[in-house]
Amino acid sequence: MHSQELNAQVMGGISHDDHKSRSGFLRQGKHWVGKRARLLYQRPMQSVLRFLSVLICVLCGFNQAEAKKPNIILVITDDQGYGPVGRHGHPWIRTPHLDKLYDTSTRFTRFLVSPTCAPTRSAIMTGRHPMKNGVTHTILERERMTLKATILPQVLKQAGYTSGIFGKWHLGDEEPYQPHTRGFDEAFIHGAGGIGQAYKCSCADAPGNKYFNPVIRHNGSFVKTQGYCTDLFFTAALGWIKAKKDGDAPFFAYITTNAPHGPFVAPPKNTKRFTDLGFAAKPAGFYGMIENIDENMGRLMGKLKEWDLYEDTILIFMSDNGMTPAGSRPGQQVAKGHPFFNAGMKGMKGSADEGGVRVPFFVRWDGHWKAGRDFDTVSAHIDLLPTFAAIAGIKTLPKNQVAGRSFLPLLTGEKKTLPDDRYLFTHKARWKTGTEPNEFQWKNYAVRNQRYRFVGGGTAVSVSERQRKEGISPKDALFDMVKDPGQRINIIDQHPEVAEKMRAAFNKFWKEARPLMVNESAPMSTTRPFHVWYAEQMKSGGIPDWKPSSL
């Protein structure tokens, strides 16, 4: 066959010359259509294809928007602080599960909170400084978080989250302040700031409560449990997580242990490990409680793996303030051959120094955020609410409330650092009830930015409470936290302009915060709500046994 004939067959019966001469036409059946007619034919087809493309994009976007948000589990311990974690260099504590979480997480190495527990918890819930929540103490009605605040579970509801709290609340024991009235769908809590506590005010737990077999308030009613408190809080949380994990709504689980807060009571096997090493009762209980927490972290992490939740769930571990000394002190051995360890920091619980407010902060989300990273960007408790909101895709935050910033860009890898132009403020507070807070503005406070810590009014680094009572004048101090993280060299004379800017920033903050300290003139409650409710329930049918879910 000649090549011209072959081309004619290949071209659908058009000879080479015919194809060339009719290149401006489109053949439809036996007819040839001109260029204009061809365009009229093509345009509707292009419109259909364009519509289908847009529809596919819309549907994909819809599916992405409607995709279930990640679950969030926040574990916060009480008084553990930064030091007692194996991976932080502690020479003798055993925390294999926390060490594993450390290895598989992103770590914030300079994560700061408040010097005591209720203030930190209120900052987590609101995204702003605790004094602006009315929280200036841990008791005496000054632990109550203002009812005008919109808090974390309420914010997360915008994205369809269901929320549960398991353990310590400590932001008000009267009914309007309780977590089940403030957005938590599940509440399994003790009262006051610790199991068995009772003060001459509303702040009190169920009468006669102990760390073993405590009575717990579960969604507004008391139940009697069997077991050790920390084990119970993790068991309750795991049961709730199991019930929610396959549902349509994402969950926020807030596991907030009262351990290792005093009294220092751990399960016997955990205490025995330390008493056998020569530890006294208090430190044996304290460190035993931490190792028990680690065991429960292992339970939690094991179930997340068993239930295949790691790629759907963000797991966070932190503490609420600096470590408590628990009967020991820096510079001494806790027991023979077991030196005291606080990661080389100045200050402990209750101090405005770094050791009073620096805590561990591990964040793990498998398959989404790279593990093994350390961020030294100074971050804080006030940043959790805006970060969680960003994770959930929530754009609208409570108006005129949130002062923190989202650190989500660090987690996603979008950014390697955040601006270092903000100040974080610390104040020990806890002045005597009935006195004017302004009298204590310039005592026991600190200002922190990315590089410096300004410590004002005499804290553990300059003048102790005992020395102040003896008339020794406190001295302000400034430390370069990059070159001198242990706060050993006061450089205020070399950088007076830095100290002055920090004082001025603190003064501005105080003037904003003082009108929001709404509990300062609150009268002491004449009743203890947990005691009243307990007595009423005993009269009306008693306290039923709690039946934990099968795991």
Coordinates of C-alpha atoms in Angstrom, one line a residue:
M1 CA 0.0 0.0 0.0
H2 CA 1.3 3.4 -0.9
S3 CA 2.1 5.7 2.0
Q4 CA -0.5 8.3 0.8
E5 CA -3.2 5.6 0.9
L6 CA -2.0 4.5 4.3
N7 CA -2.2 8.0 5.7
A8 CA -5.7 8.3 4.2
Q9 CA -6.8 5.3 6.2
V10 CA -5.1 6.4 9.4
M11 CA -6.8 9.9 9.0
G12 CA -10.2 8.3 8.8
G13 CA -10.4 8.3 5.0
I14 CA -9.0 11.7 4.5
S15 CA -6.1 11.9 2.1
H16 CA -3.0 13.9 3.1
D17 CA -4.0 16.6 0.7
D18 CA -7.6 16.6 1.9
H19 CA -6.5 16.8 5.5
K20 CA -4.3 19.7 4.7
S21 CA -6.9 21.6 2.8
R22 CA -9.6 20.9 5.4
S23 CA -7.6 21.5 8.5
G24 CA -10.0 24.2 9.6
F25 CA -12.9 21.8 9.7
L26 CA -14.2 19.1 12.0
R27 CA -15.8 16.0 10.6
Q28 CA -19.1 14.9 12.1
G29 CA -20.2 11.7 10.5
K30 CA -20.2 12.2 6.8
H31 CA -20.3 16.0 7.1
W32 CA -17.6 18.6 7.6
V33 CA -18.3 21.4 10.0
G34 CA -16.6 24.8 9.8
K35 CA -14.5 26.4 12.6
R36 CA -17.3 28.5 14.0
A37 CA -19.6 25.6 14.2
R38 CA -16.8 23.6 15.8
L39 CA -16.5 26.2 18.5
L40 CA -20.2 26.1 19.1
Y41 CA -19.9 22.4 19.6
Q42 CA -16.9 22.5 21.9
R43 CA -18.1 25.3 24.3
P44 CA -20.9 23.3 25.9
M45 CA -18.6 20.4 26.4
Q46 CA -16.0 22.6 28.0
S47 CA -18.7 24.1 30.3
V48 CA -19.8 20.6 31.4
L49 CA -16.2 19.5 32.1
R50 CA -15.5 22.8 34.0
F51 CA -18.7 22.2 36.1
L52 CA -17.7 18.7 36.9
S53 CA -14.2 19.8 37.9
V54 CA -15.7 22.5 40.2
L55 CA -18.1 20.0 41.7
I56 CA -15.3 17.5 42.4
C57 CA -13.3 20.2 44.2
V58 CA -16.3 21.3 46.2
L59 CA -17.1 17.8 47.3
C60 CA -13.4 17.2 48.2
G61 CA -13.4 20.4 50.2
F62 CA -16.6 19.5 51.8
N63 CA -15.3 16.1 52.8
Q64 CA -12.1 17.6 54.2
A65 CA -14.1 20.2 56.1
E66 CA -16.4 17.6 57.5
A67 CA -13.5 15.2 58.4
K68 CA -13.4 14.4 62.0
K69 CA -11.0 16.6 64.0
P70 CA -8.3 15.0 66.1
N71 CA -9.1 13.9 69.6
I72 CA -7.1 15.7 72.3
I73 CA -5.9 14.1 75.5
L74 CA -4.2 16.5 78.0
V75 CA -2.6 14.9 81.1
I76 CA -1.6 17.3 83.8
T77 CA 0.1 16.2 87.1
D78 CA 0.0 18.2 90.4
D79 CA 3.3 19.5 91.8
Q80 CA 5.6 17.2 89.8
G81 CA 7.4 20.0 88.0
Y82 CA 10.1 19.6 85.4
G83 CA 12.8 17.6 87.2
P84 CA 11.4 14.2 88.0
V85 CA 11.4 12.7 84.5
G86 CA 14.1 10.3 83.4
R87 CA 14.8 12.0 80.1
H88 CA 15.3 15.3 81.8
G89 CA 18.4 13.9 83.4
H90 CA 17.1 12.8 86.7
P91 CA 19.7 10.3 88.1
W92 CA 17.4 7.8 89.8
I93 CA 13.7 8.2 89.1
R94 CA 12.2 5.4 86.9
T95 CA 9.8 6.8 84.3
P96 CA 10.1 4.4 81.3
H97 CA 6.7 5.4 79.8
L98 CA 7.2 9.1 80.1
D99 CA 10.7 8.5 78.6
K100 CA 9.0 6.8 75.7
L101 CA 6.5 9.6 75.3
Y102 CA 9.4 12.0 75.3
D103 CA 11.1 10.1 72.6
T104 CA 8.0 10.0 70.4
S105 CA 7.0 13.6 71.0
T106 CA 7.7 17.2 70.1
R107 CA 9.1 18.8 73.3
F108 CA 8.7 22.4 74.4
T109 CA 11.8 22.9 76.6
R110 CA 10.8 26.2 78.1
F111 CA 7.1 25.8 78.8
L112 CA 6.0 28.1 81.7
V113 CA 2.9 28.0 84.0
S114 CA 2.0 29.6 87.3
P115 CA 3.8 29.0 90.7
T116 CA 0.7 27.1 92.1
C117 CA -2.0 24.9 90.9
A118 CA -5.4 26.7 90.6
P119 CA -3.9 29.7 88.8
T120 CA -2.3 27.4 86.1
R121 CA -5.6 25.5 85.6
S122 CA -7.6 28.7 85.1
A123 CA -5.1 29.9 82.5
I124 CA -5.4 26.7 80.6
M125 CA -9.2 27.0 80.7
T126 CA -9.3 30.6 79.5
G127 CA -6.2 31.5 77.6
R128 CA -5.3 34.4 79.9
H129 CA -3.4 35.2 83.0
P130 CA -5.1 33.7 86.2
M131 CA -5.4 37.1 87.9
K132 CA -7.6 38.2 85.1
N133 CA -9.8 35.2 85.9
G134 CA -10.1 36.3 89.6
V135 CA -7.8 33.5 90.7
T136 CA -5.2 34.8 93.2
H137 CA -5.0 31.9 95.6
T138 CA -5.7 28.2 95.9
I139 CA -8.3 28.5 98.7
L140 CA -10.5 31.0 100.5
E141 CA -12.9 31.6 97.5
R142 CA -10.0 33.1 95.6
E143 CA -9.6 29.8 93.6
R144 CA -12.9 30.3 91.9
M145 CA -12.6 31.1 88.1
T146 CA -14.9 33.9 87.1
L147 CA -18.2 32.9 85.7
K148 CA -17.9 35.5 83.0
A149 CA -15.2 33.5 81.2
T150 CA -15.9 31.2 78.3
I151 CA -13.7 28.2 78.9
L152 CA -11.9 25.6 76.9
P153 CA -14.6 22.9 76.5
Q154 CA -17.2 25.6 75.6
V155 CA -14.8 26.8 72.9
L156 CA -14.2 23.3 71.6
K157 CA -17.9 22.7 71.3
Q158 CA -17.9 25.1 68.3
A159 CA -16.1 22.3 66.4
G160 CA -18.3 19.5 67.8
Y161 CA -16.0 18.3 70.6
T162 CA -17.3 16.4 73.5
S163 CA -15.2 16.9 76.7
G164 CA -14.5 15.0 79.9
I165 CA -12.5 15.8 83.0
F166 CA -11.0 13.2 85.3
G167 CA -9.4 14.2 88.6
K168 CA -8.7 17.6 90.0
W169 CA -10.8 20.6 89.0
H170 CA -9.9 23.2 91.7
L171 CA -11.6 26.2 90.1
G172 CA -14.6 26.4 92.4
D173 CA -16.7 23.9 94.5
E174 CA -20.0 25.7 94.4
E175 CA -22.4 24.4 91.8
P176 CA -22.2 27.3 89.2
Y177 CA -18.4 26.8 89.2
Q178 CA -18.4 23.0 88.7
P179 CA -17.1 21.6 85.4
H180 CA -20.3 19.8 84.5
T181 CA -22.0 23.2 84.4
R182 CA -19.2 24.9 82.4
G183 CA -19.0 22.8 79.2
F184 CA -17.7 19.4 80.3
D185 CA -20.0 16.6 79.2
E186 CA -18.4 14.1 81.6
A187 CA -17.0 15.1 85.1
F188 CA -15.3 12.6 87.4
I189 CA -13.7 14.8 90.1
H190 CA -12.7 15.3 93.7
G191 CA -13.3 18.6 95.5
A192 CA -11.0 21.4 96.7
G193 CA -7.3 21.3 95.7
G194 CA -6.7 17.8 97.0
I195 CA -8.5 14.7 98.1
G196 CA -9.7 15.1 101.7
Q197 CA -9.0 18.8 101.9
A198 CA -11.4 21.1 103.8
Y199 CA -11.1 24.8 104.6
K200 CA -13.3 27.3 106.3
C201 CA -14.9 28.3 103.0
S202 CA -16.5 26.6 100.1
C203 CA -13.3 24.9 99.1
A204 CA -13.6 21.3 100.5
D205 CA -13.7 17.8 99.3
A206 CA -16.2 15.1 100.4
P207 CA -15.8 14.5 104.1
G208 CA -13.2 12.1 105.3
N209 CA -11.9 11.3 101.8
K210 CA -8.6 9.4 101.4
Y211 CA -6.3 8.6 98.4
F212 CA -7.6 5.0 98.5
N213 CA -11.2 4.3 97.8
P214 CA -12.3 8.0 97.6
V215 CA -15.8 9.3 97.1
I216 CA -15.9 11.0 93.7
R217 CA -18.4 13.4 92.3
H218 CA -19.5 12.0 89.0
N219 CA -21.6 14.3 86.8
G220 CA -23.1 15.9 89.9
S221 CA -23.7 12.8 92.1
F222 CA -21.3 11.0 94.5
V223 CA -20.1 7.5 93.9
K224 CA -17.9 5.3 96.0
T225 CA -14.8 3.9 94.3
Q226 CA -12.4 1.1 95.1
G227 CA -8.7 1.6 94.4
Y228 CA -6.0 4.2 94.4
C229 CA -6.9 7.7 93.2
T230 CA -4.5 8.1 90.2
D231 CA -5.4 4.6 89.0
L232 CA -9.1 5.5 89.2
F233 CA -8.8 8.7 87.3
F234 CA -7.0 7.0 84.4
T235 CA -9.5 4.1 84.5
A236 CA -12.4 6.5 84.3
A237 CA -10.8 8.4 81.5
L238 CA -10.0 5.2 79.5
G239 CA -13.6 4.0 79.9
W240 CA -14.9 7.2 78.6
I241 CA -12.4 7.3 75.7
K242 CA -13.4 3.8 74.8
A243 CA -17.1 4.8 74.7
K244 CA -16.3 7.9 72.5
K245 CA -13.6 6.7 70.2
D246 CA -15.8 5.4 67.5
G247 CA -18.4 8.2 67.6
D248 CA -18.8 11.0 65.1
A249 CA -17.7 13.7 67.6
P250 CA -14.0 14.2 68.5
F251 CA -13.2 14.1 72.2
F252 CA -11.2 16.2 74.6
A253 CA -10.1 14.2 77.6
Y254 CA -8.6 16.3 80.5
I255 CA -6.8 13.8 82.9
T256 CA -5.8 15.9 85.9
T257 CA -4.2 13.9 88.7
N258 CA -4.1 15.2 92.3
A259 CA -0.8 13.3 92.6
P260 CA 2.0 13.9 93.5
H261 CA 0.5 16.6 95.7
G262 CA 0.7 16.0 99.4
P263 CA -0.1 14.2 101.5
F264 CA 2.4 12.0 99.9
V265 CA 0.5 8.7 99.7
A266 CA 1.4 6.2 97.0
P267 CA 0.5 2.6 96.4
P268 CA 2.5 0.4 98.8
K269 CA 4.6 -1.2 96.1
N270 CA 5.6 2.2 94.8
T271 CA 6.4 3.6 98.3
K272 CA 8.3 0.4 99.2
R273 CA 10.8 0.8 96.4
F274 CA 12.0 4.0 98.0
T275 CA 11.8 3.1 101.7
D276 CA 13.9 0.1 100.9
L277 CA 16.5 2.5 99.5
G278 CA 16.5 4.5 102.8
F279 CA 14.0 7.3 101.8
A280 CA 12.0 8.9 104.5
A281 CA 8.2 8.7 104.3
K282 CA 7.4 12.0 102.5
P283 CA 9.9 11.7 99.7
A284 CA 9.2 8.0 99.3
G285 CA 5.5 8.8 98.9
F286 CA 6.2 11.7 96.5
Y287 CA 8.5 9.8 94.1
G288 CA 6.4 6.7 94.5
M289 CA 3.4 8.7 93.3
I290 CA 5.4 9.9 90.2
E291 CA 6.3 6.3 89.3
N292 CA 2.7 5.3 89.7
I293 CA 1.7 8.2 87.3
D294 CA 4.3 6.8 84.9
E295 CA 2.7 3.3 85.1
N296 CA -0.7 4.9 84.3
M297 CA 0.8 6.7 81.4
G298 CA 1.9 3.3 80.2
R299 CA -1.7 2.0 80.5
L300 CA -3.0 5.0 78.5
M301 CA -0.4 4.7 75.8
G302 CA -1.0 1.0 75.6
K303 CA -4.7 1.5 75.0
L304 CA -4.2 4.2 72.4
K305 CA -2.1 1.7 70.5
E306 CA -4.5 -1.2 71.1
W307 CA -7.5 1.0 69.9
D308 CA -5.5 2.3 66.9
L309 CA -6.0 5.9 68.1
Y310 CA -2.5 7.4 67.8
E311 CA -3.1 8.8 64.3
D312 CA -6.4 10.3 65.3
T313 CA -5.4 11.5 68.8
I314 CA -3.0 14.2 70.1
L315 CA -1.5 13.2 73.5
I316 CA 0.0 15.9 75.7
F317 CA 1.7 15.6 79.1
M318 CA 2.6 18.5 81.5
S319 CA 2.6 19.5 85.1
D320 CA 0.9 22.4 86.8
N321 CA 3.8 24.2 88.6
G322 CA 7.3 23.7 89.8
M323 CA 8.3 20.6 91.8
T324 CA 7.4 20.5 95.5
P325 CA 10.4 19.7 97.8
A326 CA 8.5 16.9 99.5
G327 CA 10.6 16.9 102.7
S328 CA 13.9 17.4 100.9
R329 CA 15.8 20.4 99.6
P330 CA 18.3 21.5 97.0
G331 CA 22.0 20.8 97.8
Q332 CA 21.2 17.8 100.0
Q333 CA 20.7 14.1 99.3
V334 CA 17.1 12.9 99.4
A335 CA 18.6 9.6 100.6
K336 CA 22.1 8.2 100.7
G337 CA 23.3 8.0 97.1
H338 CA 20.3 9.8 95.8
P339 CA 21.0 13.5 95.2
F340 CA 18.2 16.1 95.0
F341 CA 17.5 17.0 91.4
N342 CA 15.7 19.9 89.9
A343 CA 17.4 20.2 86.6
G344 CA 19.8 23.0 87.8
M345 CA 17.0 25.5 88.2
K346 CA 16.4 28.2 90.9
G347 CA 13.1 28.0 92.7
M348 CA 10.4 25.4 93.3
K349 CA 6.7 25.4 93.7
G350 CA 5.5 28.8 94.9
S351 CA 8.4 30.7 93.5
A352 CA 8.5 33.3 90.7
D353 CA 11.8 31.9 89.6
E354 CA 12.2 29.6 86.6
G355 CA 12.1 26.5 88.7
G356 CA 8.7 27.5 90.1
V357 CA 7.0 27.7 86.8
R358 CA 8.9 25.5 84.2
V359 CA 7.2 22.2 83.5
P360 CA 7.5 19.3 81.0
F361 CA 5.5 19.7 77.9
F362 CA 5.4 16.7 75.4
V363 CA 3.1 16.7 72.4
R364 CA 2.6 13.5 70.3
W365 CA 0.5 13.0 67.1
D366 CA 1.7 10.1 65.1
G367 CA 1.6 10.5 61.3
H368 CA 1.1 14.2 61.5
W369 CA 3.8 15.9 63.6
K370 CA 7.4 15.0 63.5
A371 CA 8.7 13.4 66.7
G372 CA 12.1 14.1 68.4
R373 CA 12.0 17.8 68.0
D374 CA 12.9 20.4 70.8
F375 CA 11.5 23.9 70.7
D376 CA 13.0 26.4 73.1
T377 CA 10.5 29.1 72.1
V378 CA 9.1 30.2 75.4
S379 CA 5.5 29.1 75.5
A380 CA 2.9 29.0 78.3
H381 CA -0.3 27.8 79.8
I382 CA -2.2 30.7 78.2
D383 CA -1.3 29.4 74.8
L384 CA -3.2 26.1 75.1
L385 CA -6.7 27.4 74.4
P386 CA -5.7 29.3 71.2
T387 CA -3.6 26.3 70.1
F388 CA -6.4 23.8 70.6
A389 CA -8.8 26.1 68.9
A390 CA -6.5 26.3 65.9
I391 CA -6.2 22.5 65.8
A392 CA -9.9 22.3 65.8
G393 CA -10.3 24.9 63.0
I394 CA -12.1 27.4 65.3
K395 CA -11.6 30.9 64.1
T396 CA -13.7 32.8 66.7
L397 CA -12.3 33.0 70.2
P398 CA -13.9 34.5 73.3
K399 CA -14.0 38.3 72.8
N400 CA -11.5 40.4 74.8
Q401 CA -10.4 37.3 76.7
V402 CA -7.6 35.3 75.1
A403 CA -4.1 36.7 75.6
G404 CA -2.1 33.6 74.6
R405 CA -1.0 32.6 71.1
S406 CA -1.2 29.4 69.1
F407 CA 2.0 27.4 68.7
L408 CA 0.4 25.2 66.1
P409 CA 2.8 26.6 63.4
L410 CA 5.7 25.1 65.3
L411 CA 4.0 21.7 65.5
T412 CA 3.1 21.6 61.8
G413 CA 6.5 22.7 60.7
E414 CA 5.2 25.9 59.1
K415 CA 7.5 27.9 61.4
K416 CA 10.7 27.1 63.3
T417 CA 10.2 29.8 65.9
L418 CA 7.6 32.4 67.0
P419 CA 8.2 36.2 67.6
D420 CA 10.1 36.9 70.8
D421 CA 8.5 40.3 71.5
R422 CA 6.0 39.3 74.2
Y423 CA 6.3 39.3 78.0
L424 CA 4.9 36.6 80.3
F425 CA 4.0 37.6 83.8
T426 CA 4.3 35.7 87.1
H427 CA 3.0 36.6 90.5
K428 CA 3.0 34.4 93.5
A429 CA -0.1 36.2 94.9
R430 CA -1.5 34.4 98.0
W431 CA -1.6 37.6 100.1
K432 CA -3.7 37.5 103.2
T433 CA -7.5 37.7 102.5
G434 CA -8.9 41.1 103.2
T435 CA -5.8 43.0 102.3
E436 CA -5.5 45.3 99.3
P437 CA -3.7 43.5 96.4
N438 CA -2.1 46.7 95.3
E439 CA 0.1 46.5 98.4
F440 CA 1.6 43.4 97.0
Q441 CA 2.1 44.4 93.4
W442 CA 5.8 44.7 93.6
K443 CA 6.5 41.6 95.7
N444 CA 7.2 38.0 94.5
Y445 CA 6.7 38.7 90.8
A446 CA 8.6 38.1 87.6
V447 CA 8.6 39.0 83.9
R448 CA 9.9 36.7 81.2
N449 CA 10.6 37.1 77.6
Q450 CA 12.6 34.8 75.2
R451 CA 16.0 35.8 76.7
Y452 CA 15.6 37.5 80.1
R453 CA 13.9 36.8 83.4
F454 CA 13.3 39.8 85.6
V455 CA 12.6 38.8 89.2
G456 CA 11.1 41.5 91.4
G457 CA 10.4 42.1 95.0
G458 CA 12.4 39.4 96.6
T459 CA 11.9 35.7 95.7
A460 CA 14.0 32.6 96.4
V461 CA 16.8 34.0 94.3
S462 CA 17.4 37.1 96.3
V463 CA 15.5 37.3 99.7
S464 CA 13.5 34.5 101.2
E465 CA 10.2 35.0 103.0
R466 CA 12.0 34.4 106.3
Q467 CA 14.7 37.0 105.5
R468 CA 12.0 39.5 104.5
K469 CA 10.3 39.0 107.9
E470 CA 13.6 39.7 109.5
G471 CA 13.8 43.1 107.7
I472 CA 16.3 42.2 105.0
S473 CA 15.5 44.3 101.9
P474 CA 14.7 42.4 98.8
K475 CA 16.6 43.2 95.6
D476 CA 15.3 43.1 92.0
A477 CA 17.3 40.9 89.7
L478 CA 17.7 40.3 86.0
F479 CA 19.0 37.1 84.4
D480 CA 20.1 36.1 80.9
M481 CA 18.3 32.8 80.7
V482 CA 20.2 31.8 77.5
K483 CA 23.7 32.2 79.1
D484 CA 22.6 31.6 82.7
P485 CA 19.6 29.3 82.9
G486 CA 20.3 28.6 86.6
Q487 CA 19.9 32.3 87.5
R488 CA 23.3 32.7 89.2
I489 CA 24.5 36.0 87.9
N490 CA 22.4 39.2 88.4
I491 CA 23.0 41.4 85.4
I492 CA 20.6 44.2 86.3
D493 CA 23.4 46.7 86.7
Q494 CA 24.7 45.9 83.2
H495 CA 21.2 46.1 81.6
P496 CA 19.1 48.6 83.6
E497 CA 17.1 49.5 80.4
V498 CA 15.9 45.9 80.0
A499 CA 14.8 45.8 83.7
E500 CA 13.0 49.1 83.4
K501 CA 11.0 48.0 80.3
M502 CA 10.0 44.8 82.1
R503 CA 8.9 46.7 85.2
A504 CA 6.9 49.1 83.0
A505 CA 5.2 46.1 81.2
F506 CA 4.4 44.5 84.5
N507 CA 2.9 47.7 85.8
K508 CA 0.6 47.9 82.7
F509 CA -0.4 44.3 83.2
W510 CA -1.2 44.8 86.8
K511 CA -3.4 47.8 86.1
E512 CA -5.4 45.7 83.6
A513 CA -5.6 42.7 86.0
R514 CA -6.5 44.5 89.3
P515 CA -10.2 45.3 88.3
L516 CA -10.6 41.6 87.2
M517 CA -9.6 40.2 90.6
V518 CA -13.3 39.6 91.4
N519 CA -12.9 37.4 94.4
E520 CA -10.9 39.7 96.7
S521 CA -13.9 40.9 98.7
A522 CA -16.0 37.7 98.4
P523 CA -17.3 36.6 101.8
M524 CA -16.3 33.2 103.1
S525 CA -19.0 30.6 102.4
T526 CA -20.6 29.4 105.6
T527 CA -21.1 26.0 104.0
R528 CA -18.9 23.5 102.3
P529 CA -21.0 22.4 99.2
F530 CA -19.4 19.0 98.9
H531 CA -20.2 18.3 102.5
V532 CA -23.8 19.5 102.1
W533 CA -24.4 17.5 98.9
Y534 CA -22.8 14.4 100.5
A535 CA -25.1 14.6 103.5
E536 CA -28.1 15.1 101.3
Q537 CA -27.3 12.1 99.2
M538 CA -26.7 9.9 102.2
K539 CA -30.2 10.8 103.5
S540 CA -31.9 10.3 100.1
G541 CA -30.5 6.9 99.2
G542 CA -26.8 6.7 100.0
I543 CA -23.6 6.6 97.9
P544 CA -23.7 3.9 95.2
D545 CA -20.6 2.0 94.2
W546 CA -18.9 3.2 91.0
K547 CA -18.7 0.5 88.3
P548 CA -15.8 1.1 86.0
S549 CA -16.2 0.3 82.3
S550 CA -14.6 -2.9 81.0
L551 CA -11.4 -2.0 79.1

